[in-house]
Short mmCIF file of C-alpha atoms and ligand atoms in Angstrom, two decimals:
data_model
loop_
_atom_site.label_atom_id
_atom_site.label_comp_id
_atom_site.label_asym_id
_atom_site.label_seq_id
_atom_site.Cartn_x
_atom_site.Cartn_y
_atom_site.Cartn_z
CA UNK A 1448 -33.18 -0.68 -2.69
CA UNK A 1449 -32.48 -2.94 -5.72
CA UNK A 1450 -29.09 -4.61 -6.02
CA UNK A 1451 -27.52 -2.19 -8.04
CA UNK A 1452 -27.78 0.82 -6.17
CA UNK A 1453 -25.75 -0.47 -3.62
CA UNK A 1454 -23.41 2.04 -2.12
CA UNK A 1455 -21.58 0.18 0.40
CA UNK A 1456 -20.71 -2.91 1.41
CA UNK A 1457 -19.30 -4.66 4.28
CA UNK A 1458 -17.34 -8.38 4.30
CA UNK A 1459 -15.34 -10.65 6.31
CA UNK A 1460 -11.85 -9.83 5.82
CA UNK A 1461 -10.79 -11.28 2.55
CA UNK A 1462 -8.10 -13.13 1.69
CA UNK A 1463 -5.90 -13.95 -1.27
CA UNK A 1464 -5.72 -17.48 -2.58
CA UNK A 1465 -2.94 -17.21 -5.69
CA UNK A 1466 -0.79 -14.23 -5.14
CA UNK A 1467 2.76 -13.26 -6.13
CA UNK A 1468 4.73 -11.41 -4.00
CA UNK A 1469 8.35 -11.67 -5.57
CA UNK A 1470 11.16 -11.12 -3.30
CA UNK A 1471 13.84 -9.00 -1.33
CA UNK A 1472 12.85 -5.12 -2.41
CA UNK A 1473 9.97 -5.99 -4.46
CA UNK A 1474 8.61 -7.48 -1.10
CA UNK A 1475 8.15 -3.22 0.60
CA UNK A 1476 5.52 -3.16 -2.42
CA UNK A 1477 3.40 -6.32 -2.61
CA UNK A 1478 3.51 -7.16 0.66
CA UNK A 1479 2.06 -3.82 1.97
CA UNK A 1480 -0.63 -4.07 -0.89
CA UNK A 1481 -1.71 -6.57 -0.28
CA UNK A 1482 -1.61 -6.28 3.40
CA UNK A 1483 -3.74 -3.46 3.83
CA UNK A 1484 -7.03 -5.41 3.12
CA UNK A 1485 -6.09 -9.05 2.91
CA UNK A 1486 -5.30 -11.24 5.84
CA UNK A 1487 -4.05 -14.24 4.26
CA UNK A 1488 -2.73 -15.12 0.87
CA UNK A 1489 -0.99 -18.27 -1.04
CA UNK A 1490 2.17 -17.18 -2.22
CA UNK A 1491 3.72 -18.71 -5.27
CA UNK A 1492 7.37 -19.93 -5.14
CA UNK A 1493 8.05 -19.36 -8.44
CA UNK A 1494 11.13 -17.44 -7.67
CA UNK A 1495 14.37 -17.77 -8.91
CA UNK A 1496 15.51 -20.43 -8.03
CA UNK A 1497 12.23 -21.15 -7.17
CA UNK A 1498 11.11 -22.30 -3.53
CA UNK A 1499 10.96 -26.09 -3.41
CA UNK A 1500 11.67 -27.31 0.15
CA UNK A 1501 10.26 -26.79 3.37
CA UNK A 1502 13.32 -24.54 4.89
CA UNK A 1503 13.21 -22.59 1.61
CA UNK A 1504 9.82 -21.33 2.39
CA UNK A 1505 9.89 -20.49 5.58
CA UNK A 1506 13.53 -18.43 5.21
CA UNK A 1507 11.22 -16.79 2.61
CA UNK A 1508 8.12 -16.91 4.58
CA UNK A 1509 10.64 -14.69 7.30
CA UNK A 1510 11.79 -12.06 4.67
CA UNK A 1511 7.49 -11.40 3.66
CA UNK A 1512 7.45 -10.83 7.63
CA UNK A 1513 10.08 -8.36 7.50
CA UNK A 1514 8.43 -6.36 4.75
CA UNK A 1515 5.00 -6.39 6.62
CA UNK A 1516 4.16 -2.94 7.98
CA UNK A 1517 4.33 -2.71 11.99
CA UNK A 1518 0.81 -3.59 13.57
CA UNK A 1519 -0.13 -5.49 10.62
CA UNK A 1520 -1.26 -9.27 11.40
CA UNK A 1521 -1.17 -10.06 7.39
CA UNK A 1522 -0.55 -14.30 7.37
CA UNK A 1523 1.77 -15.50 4.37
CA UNK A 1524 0.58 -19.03 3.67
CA UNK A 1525 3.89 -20.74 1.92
CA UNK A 1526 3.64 -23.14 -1.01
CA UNK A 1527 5.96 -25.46 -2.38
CA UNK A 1528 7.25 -25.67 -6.23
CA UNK A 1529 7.05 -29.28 -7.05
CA UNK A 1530 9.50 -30.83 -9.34
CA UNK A 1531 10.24 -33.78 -10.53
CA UNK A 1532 12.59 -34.46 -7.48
CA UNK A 1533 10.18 -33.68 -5.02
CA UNK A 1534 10.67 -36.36 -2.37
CA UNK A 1535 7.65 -37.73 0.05
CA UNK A 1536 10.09 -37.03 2.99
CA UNK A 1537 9.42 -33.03 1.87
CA UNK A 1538 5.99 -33.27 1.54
CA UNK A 1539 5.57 -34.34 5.06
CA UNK A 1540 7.98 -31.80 6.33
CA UNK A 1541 5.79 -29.43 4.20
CA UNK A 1542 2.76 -30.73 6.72
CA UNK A 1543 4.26 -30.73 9.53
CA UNK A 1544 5.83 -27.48 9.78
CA UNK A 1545 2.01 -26.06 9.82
CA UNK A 1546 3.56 -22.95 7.43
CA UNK A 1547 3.22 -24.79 3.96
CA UNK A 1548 -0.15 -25.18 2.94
CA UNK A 1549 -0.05 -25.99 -0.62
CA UNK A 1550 1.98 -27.44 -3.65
CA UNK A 1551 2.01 -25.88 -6.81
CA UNK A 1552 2.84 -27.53 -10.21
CA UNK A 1553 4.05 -25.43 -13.07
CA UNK A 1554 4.23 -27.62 -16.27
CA UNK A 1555 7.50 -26.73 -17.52
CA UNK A 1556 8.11 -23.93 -19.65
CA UNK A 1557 4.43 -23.27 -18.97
CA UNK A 1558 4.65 -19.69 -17.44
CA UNK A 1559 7.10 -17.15 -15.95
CA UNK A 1560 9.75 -18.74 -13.80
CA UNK A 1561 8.51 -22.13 -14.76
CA UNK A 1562 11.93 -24.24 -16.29
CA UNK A 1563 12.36 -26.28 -13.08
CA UNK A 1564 8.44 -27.61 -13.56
CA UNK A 1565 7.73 -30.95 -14.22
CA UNK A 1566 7.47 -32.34 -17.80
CA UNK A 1567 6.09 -35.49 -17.05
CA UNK A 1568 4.11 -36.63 -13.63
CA UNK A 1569 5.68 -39.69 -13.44
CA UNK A 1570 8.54 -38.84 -11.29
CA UNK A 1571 6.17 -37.05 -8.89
CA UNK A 1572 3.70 -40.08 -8.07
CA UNK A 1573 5.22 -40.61 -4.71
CA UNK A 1574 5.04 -36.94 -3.59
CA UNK A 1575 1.80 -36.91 -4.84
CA UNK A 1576 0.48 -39.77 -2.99
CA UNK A 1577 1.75 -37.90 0.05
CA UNK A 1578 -0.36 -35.36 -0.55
CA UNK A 1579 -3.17 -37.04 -0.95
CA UNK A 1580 -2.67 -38.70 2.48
CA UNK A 1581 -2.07 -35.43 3.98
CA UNK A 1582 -4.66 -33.32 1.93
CA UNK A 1583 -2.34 -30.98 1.23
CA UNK A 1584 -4.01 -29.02 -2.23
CA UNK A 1585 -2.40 -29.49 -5.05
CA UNK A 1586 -2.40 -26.27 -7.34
CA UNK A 1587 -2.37 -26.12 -10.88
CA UNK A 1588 -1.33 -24.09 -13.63
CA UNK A 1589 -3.50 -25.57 -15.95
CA UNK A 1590 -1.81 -25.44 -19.63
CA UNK A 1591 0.36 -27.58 -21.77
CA UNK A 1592 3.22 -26.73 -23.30
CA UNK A 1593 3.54 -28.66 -26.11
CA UNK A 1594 4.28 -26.23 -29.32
CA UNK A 1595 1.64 -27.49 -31.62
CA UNK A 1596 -1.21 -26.66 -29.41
CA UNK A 1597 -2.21 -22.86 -30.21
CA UNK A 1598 -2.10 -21.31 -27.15
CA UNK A 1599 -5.79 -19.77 -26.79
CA UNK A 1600 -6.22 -23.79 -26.72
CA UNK A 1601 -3.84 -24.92 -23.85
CA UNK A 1602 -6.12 -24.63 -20.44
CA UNK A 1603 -8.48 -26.64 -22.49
CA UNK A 1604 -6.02 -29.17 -23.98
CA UNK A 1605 -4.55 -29.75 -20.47
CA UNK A 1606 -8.24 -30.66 -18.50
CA UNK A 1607 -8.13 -33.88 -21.40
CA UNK A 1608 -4.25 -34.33 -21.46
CA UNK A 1609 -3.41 -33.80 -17.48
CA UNK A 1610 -5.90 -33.21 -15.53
CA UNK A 1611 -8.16 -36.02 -15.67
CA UNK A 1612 -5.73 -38.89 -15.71
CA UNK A 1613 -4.03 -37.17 -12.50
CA UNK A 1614 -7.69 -36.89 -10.66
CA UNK A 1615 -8.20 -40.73 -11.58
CA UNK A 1616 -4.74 -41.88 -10.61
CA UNK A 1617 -5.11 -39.67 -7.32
CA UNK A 1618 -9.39 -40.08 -6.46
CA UNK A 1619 -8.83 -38.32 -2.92
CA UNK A 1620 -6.17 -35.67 -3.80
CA UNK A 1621 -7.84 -31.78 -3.34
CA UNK A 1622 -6.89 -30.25 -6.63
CA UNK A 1623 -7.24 -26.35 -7.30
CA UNK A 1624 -7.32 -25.41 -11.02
CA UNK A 1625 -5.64 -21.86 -10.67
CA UNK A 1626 -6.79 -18.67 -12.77
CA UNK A 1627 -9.02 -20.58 -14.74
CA UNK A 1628 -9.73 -18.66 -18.22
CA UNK A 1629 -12.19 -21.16 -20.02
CA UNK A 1630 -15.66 -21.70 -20.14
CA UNK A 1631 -14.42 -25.57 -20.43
CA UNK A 1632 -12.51 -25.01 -17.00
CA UNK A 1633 -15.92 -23.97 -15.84
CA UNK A 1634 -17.44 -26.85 -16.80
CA UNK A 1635 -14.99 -29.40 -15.94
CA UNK A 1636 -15.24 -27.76 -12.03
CA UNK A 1637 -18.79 -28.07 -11.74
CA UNK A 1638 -18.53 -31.67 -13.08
CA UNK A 1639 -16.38 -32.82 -10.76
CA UNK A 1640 -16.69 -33.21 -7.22
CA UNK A 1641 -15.62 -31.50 -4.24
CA UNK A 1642 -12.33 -32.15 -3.79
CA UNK A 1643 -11.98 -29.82 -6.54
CA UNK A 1644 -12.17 -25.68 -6.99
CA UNK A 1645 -10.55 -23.10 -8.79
CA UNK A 1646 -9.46 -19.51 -8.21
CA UNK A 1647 -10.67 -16.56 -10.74
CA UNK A 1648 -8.60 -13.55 -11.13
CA UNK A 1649 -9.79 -10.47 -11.72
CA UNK A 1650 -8.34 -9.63 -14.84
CA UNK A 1651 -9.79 -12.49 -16.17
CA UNK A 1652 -13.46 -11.34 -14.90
CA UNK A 1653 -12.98 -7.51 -16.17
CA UNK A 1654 -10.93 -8.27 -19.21
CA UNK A 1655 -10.67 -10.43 -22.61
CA UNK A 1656 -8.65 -10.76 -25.51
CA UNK A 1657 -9.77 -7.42 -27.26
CA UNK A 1658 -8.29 -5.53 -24.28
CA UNK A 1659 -4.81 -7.40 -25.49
CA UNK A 1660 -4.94 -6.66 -28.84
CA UNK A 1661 -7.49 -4.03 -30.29
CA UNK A 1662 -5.90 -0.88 -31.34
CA UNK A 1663 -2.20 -2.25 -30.89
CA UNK A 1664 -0.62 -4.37 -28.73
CA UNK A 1665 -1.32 -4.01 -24.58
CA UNK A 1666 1.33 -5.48 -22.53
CA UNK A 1667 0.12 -4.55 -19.86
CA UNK A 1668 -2.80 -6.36 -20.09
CA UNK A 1669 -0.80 -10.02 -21.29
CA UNK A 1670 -0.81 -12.65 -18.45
CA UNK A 1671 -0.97 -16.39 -18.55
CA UNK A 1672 -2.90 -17.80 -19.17
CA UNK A 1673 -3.54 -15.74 -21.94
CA UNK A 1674 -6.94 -13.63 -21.87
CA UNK A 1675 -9.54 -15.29 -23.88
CA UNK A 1676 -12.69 -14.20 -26.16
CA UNK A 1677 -15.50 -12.54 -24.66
CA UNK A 1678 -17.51 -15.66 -24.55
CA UNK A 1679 -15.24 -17.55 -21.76
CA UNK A 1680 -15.28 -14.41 -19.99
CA UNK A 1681 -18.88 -14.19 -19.84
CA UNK A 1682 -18.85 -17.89 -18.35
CA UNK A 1683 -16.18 -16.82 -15.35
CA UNK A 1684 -18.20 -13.78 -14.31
CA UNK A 1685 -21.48 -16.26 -14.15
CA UNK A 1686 -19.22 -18.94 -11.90
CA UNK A 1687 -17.67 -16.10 -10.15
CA UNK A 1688 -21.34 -14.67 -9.16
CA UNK A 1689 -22.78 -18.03 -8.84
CA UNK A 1690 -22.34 -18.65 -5.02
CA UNK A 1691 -20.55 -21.63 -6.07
CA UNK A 1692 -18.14 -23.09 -3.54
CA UNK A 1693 -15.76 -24.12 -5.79
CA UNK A 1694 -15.00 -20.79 -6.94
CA UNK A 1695 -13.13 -18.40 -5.11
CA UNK A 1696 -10.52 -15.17 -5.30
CA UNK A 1697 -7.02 -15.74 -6.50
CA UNK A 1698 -5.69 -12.54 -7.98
CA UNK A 1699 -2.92 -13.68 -9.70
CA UNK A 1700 -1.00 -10.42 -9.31
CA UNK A 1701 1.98 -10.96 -10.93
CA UNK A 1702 4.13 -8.14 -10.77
CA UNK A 1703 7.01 -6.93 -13.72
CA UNK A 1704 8.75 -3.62 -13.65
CA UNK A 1705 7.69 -1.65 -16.47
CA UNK A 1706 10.51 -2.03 -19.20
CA UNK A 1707 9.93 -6.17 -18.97
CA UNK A 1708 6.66 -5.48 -19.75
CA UNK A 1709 7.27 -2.54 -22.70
CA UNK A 1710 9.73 -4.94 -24.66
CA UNK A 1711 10.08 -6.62 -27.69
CA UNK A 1712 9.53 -9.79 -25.81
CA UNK A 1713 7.45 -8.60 -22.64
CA UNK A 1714 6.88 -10.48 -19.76
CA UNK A 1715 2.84 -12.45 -18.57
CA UNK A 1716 2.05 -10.53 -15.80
CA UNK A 1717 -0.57 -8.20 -14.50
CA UNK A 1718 -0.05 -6.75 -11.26
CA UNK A 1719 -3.58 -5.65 -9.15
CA UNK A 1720 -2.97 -6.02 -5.54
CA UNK A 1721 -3.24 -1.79 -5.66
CA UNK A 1722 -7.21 -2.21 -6.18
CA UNK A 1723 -8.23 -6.06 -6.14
CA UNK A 1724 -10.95 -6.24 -3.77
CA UNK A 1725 -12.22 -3.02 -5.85
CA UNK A 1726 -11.59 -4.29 -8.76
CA UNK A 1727 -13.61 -7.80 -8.20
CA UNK A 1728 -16.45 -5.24 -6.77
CA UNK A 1729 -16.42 -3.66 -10.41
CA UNK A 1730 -17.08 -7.19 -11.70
CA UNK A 1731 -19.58 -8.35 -9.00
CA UNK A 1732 -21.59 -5.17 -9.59
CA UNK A 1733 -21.79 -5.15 -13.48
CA UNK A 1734 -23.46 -8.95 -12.84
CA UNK A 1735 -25.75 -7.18 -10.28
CA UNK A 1736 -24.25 -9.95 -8.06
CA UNK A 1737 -22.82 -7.75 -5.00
CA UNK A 1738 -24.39 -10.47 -2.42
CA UNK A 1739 -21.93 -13.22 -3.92
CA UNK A 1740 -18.81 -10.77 -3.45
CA UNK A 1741 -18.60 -12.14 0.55
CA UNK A 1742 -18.70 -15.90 -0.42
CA UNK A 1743 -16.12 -15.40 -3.17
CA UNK A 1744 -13.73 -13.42 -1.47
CA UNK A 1745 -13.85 -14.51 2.16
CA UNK A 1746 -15.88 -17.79 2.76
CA UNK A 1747 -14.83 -20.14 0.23
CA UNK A 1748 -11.65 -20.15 -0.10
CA UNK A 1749 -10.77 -20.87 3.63
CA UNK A 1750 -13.38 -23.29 3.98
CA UNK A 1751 -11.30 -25.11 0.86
CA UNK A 1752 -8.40 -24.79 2.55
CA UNK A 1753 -9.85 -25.73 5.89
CA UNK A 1754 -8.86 -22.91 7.82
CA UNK A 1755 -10.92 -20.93 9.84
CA UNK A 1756 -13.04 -17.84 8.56
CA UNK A 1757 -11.92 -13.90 9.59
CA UNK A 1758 -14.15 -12.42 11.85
CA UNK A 1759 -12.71 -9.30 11.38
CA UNK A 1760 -14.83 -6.75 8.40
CA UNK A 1761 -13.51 -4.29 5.70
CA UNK A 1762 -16.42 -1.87 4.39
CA UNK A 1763 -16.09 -1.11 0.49
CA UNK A 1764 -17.82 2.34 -0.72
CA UNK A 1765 -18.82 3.11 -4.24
CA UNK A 1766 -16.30 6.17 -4.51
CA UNK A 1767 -14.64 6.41 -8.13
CA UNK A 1768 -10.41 7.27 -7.37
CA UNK A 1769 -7.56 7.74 -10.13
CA UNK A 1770 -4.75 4.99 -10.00
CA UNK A 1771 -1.64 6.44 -10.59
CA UNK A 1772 0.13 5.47 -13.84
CA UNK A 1773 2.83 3.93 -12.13
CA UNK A 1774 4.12 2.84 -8.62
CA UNK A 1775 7.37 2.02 -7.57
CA UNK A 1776 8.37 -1.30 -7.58
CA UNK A 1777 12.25 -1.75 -5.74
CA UNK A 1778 14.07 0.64 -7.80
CA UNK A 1779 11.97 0.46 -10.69
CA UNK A 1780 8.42 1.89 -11.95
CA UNK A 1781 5.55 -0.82 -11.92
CA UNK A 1782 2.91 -0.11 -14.24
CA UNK A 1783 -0.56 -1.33 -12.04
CA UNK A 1784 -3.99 -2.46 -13.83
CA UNK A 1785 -5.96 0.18 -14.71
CA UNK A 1786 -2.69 2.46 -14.84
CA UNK A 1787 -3.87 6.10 -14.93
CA UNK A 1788 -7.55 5.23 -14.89
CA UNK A 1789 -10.50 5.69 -12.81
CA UNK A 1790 -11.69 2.77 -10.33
CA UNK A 1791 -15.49 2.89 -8.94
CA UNK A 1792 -15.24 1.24 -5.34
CA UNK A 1793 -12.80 2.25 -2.74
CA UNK A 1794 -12.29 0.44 0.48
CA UNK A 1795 -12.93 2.95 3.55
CA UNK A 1796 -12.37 0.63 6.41
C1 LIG B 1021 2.88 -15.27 -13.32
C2 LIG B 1021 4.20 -14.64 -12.91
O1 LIG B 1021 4.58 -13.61 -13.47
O2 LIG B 1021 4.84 -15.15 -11.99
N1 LIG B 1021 2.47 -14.68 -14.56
C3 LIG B 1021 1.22 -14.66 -15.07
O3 LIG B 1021 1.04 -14.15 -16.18
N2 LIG B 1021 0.20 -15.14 -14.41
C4 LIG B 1021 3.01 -16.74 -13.39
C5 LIG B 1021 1.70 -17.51 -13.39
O4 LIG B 1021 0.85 -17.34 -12.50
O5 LIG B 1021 1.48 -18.33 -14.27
ZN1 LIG B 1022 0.11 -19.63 -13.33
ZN1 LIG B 1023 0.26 -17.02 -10.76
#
């Protein structure tokens, strides 16, 4: 049987390495999404305000808990917004509660929820150093801000601008480049060494800027970073598919209800934790790369993370379903990816 005429497919439980879950009745809705096939997922504090100590996240670690459907063993794994007040004291509470597993910096102004980030990494060096001696990952949104720089440009600007002076200044710190978009983000992880990796989403994989802007504007489609060309897409699916350590599943999903996302100034966003696992099967299989889907989605990232692999399985069969145009989202409609489309693989178990 060649590659492509695989019908099913059994993995190791997944899990989700960049996720947002939002909060309070937005939680009934992301949380059981993702639940159903994911085990364990990063969750980004970029709430309002956004989560940046150690009692903070596990208050809000509680209320995920709550929303998690009875019998379900899903495992929030909390991260910490780091600003430029971020004291060394809370990065080793952060450690040792053993429920904070991650930092994340937002450059400010960068993204949704982002004004508290840090504008300048000076104020930060002693939290960082902290985390280097712990090895707790630091995660990146990797863009600048600055107005001049056209913003197909800024993941690329910000490898010169930020992230290579941080990785010398910090040689031991474990760095994650979040939803990379760029075939220069591709480049600059395989160049450096291991302490660094990077999560893919799979917008970014099935999607590029002609599915923002041909035939009118999408909304639903615009996320940051913002989708690029077909060419850097080409170069994620082939470090996706690669069996490359350093790559592994972040989805990214970033729900918005519907009229923030239809408005004259809509919101970066794209919500997929309906369908991700089928979606990054869509991807995996148009590379003919099915074998790498296990590595991707369940090895790499917890080996990153040093934590240990799920035994448990979830079997995927090629089965084409109709996602509804909408779901609700609290007491609003939430328009999903690939609203009102067909999707080719279905998890049966
Ligand atoms: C995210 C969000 O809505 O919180 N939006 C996005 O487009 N990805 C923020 C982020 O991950 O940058
Ligand atoms: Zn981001
Ligand atoms: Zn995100």
């Amino acid at each position: 049987m060649t590659k492509s005429h695989i019908t099913q497919l059994t993995l190791a439980q997944p899990d989700d390495w960049h996720l947002h879950l939002r909060d309070n009745a937005a939680l009934k809705r992301t949380v059981s999404d993702t639940a159903r096939y994911f085990s364990r997922a990063i969750v980004m504090p970029n709430l309002r305000p956004p989560i940046t100590t150690t009692a903070l996240a596990i208050e809000y670690r509680d209320r995920i808990l709550d929303a998690c459907p009875t019998g379900n063993n899903f495992m929030p794994l909390m991260t910490l917004y780091l600003t430029d007040n971020t004291s060394e004291d809370e990065v080793q509470r952060a450690y040792d509660s053993g429920m904070v597993h991650a930092f994340k910096l937002y450059p400010a102004g960068a993204t949704t929820n982002s004004d508290a980030g840090v504008t300048d990494l000076k104020p930060c060096a002693k939290a960082l150093a902290a985390m280097q001696r712990l090895q707790l990952p630091l995660l990146v949104h990797g863009e600048v801000t600055s107005p001049e720089i056209d913003i197909f440009d800024r993941e690329k600007v910000f490898i010169d601008q930020v992230m290579r002076p941080l990785l010398l200044e910090y040689p031991t710190l474990k760095v994650i480049f979040e939803h990379i978009t760029t075939a220069d983000a591709v480049d600059f992880v395989l160049e450096s060494d291991a302490r660094i990796a990077a999560t893919i989403t799979p917008h970014h994989l099935l999607l590029n800027r002609n599915d923002l802007l041909v035939g009118g504007v999408h909304p639903h489609n615009y996320c940051l970073p913002v989708l690029k060309r077909n060419t850097h897409q080409q170069a994620l699916i082939k470090a996706a598919t690669s069996g490359n350590s350093k790559f592994f599943l972040g989805t990214d999903s970033a729900p918005h209800a519907q009229h923030l996302k239809e408005n004259a100034c809509g919101c970066a966003g794209i919500y997929s934790s309906h369908a991700a696992l089928e979606l990054y099967a869509e991807a995996f299989e148009a590379a003919n790369a099915l074998d790498k889907l296990e590595g991707f989605a369940s090895h790499f990232g917890a080996d990153f993370y040093q934590l240990p692999r799920n035994t448990s399985t979830i079997t995927l069969q090629k089965e084409s379903w109709l996602v509804p145009k909408t779901y609700p989202f609290g007491d609003q409609p939430l328009v999903p990816m690939r609203s009102g489309e067909m999707i080719k693989w279905k998890v049966i178990s």
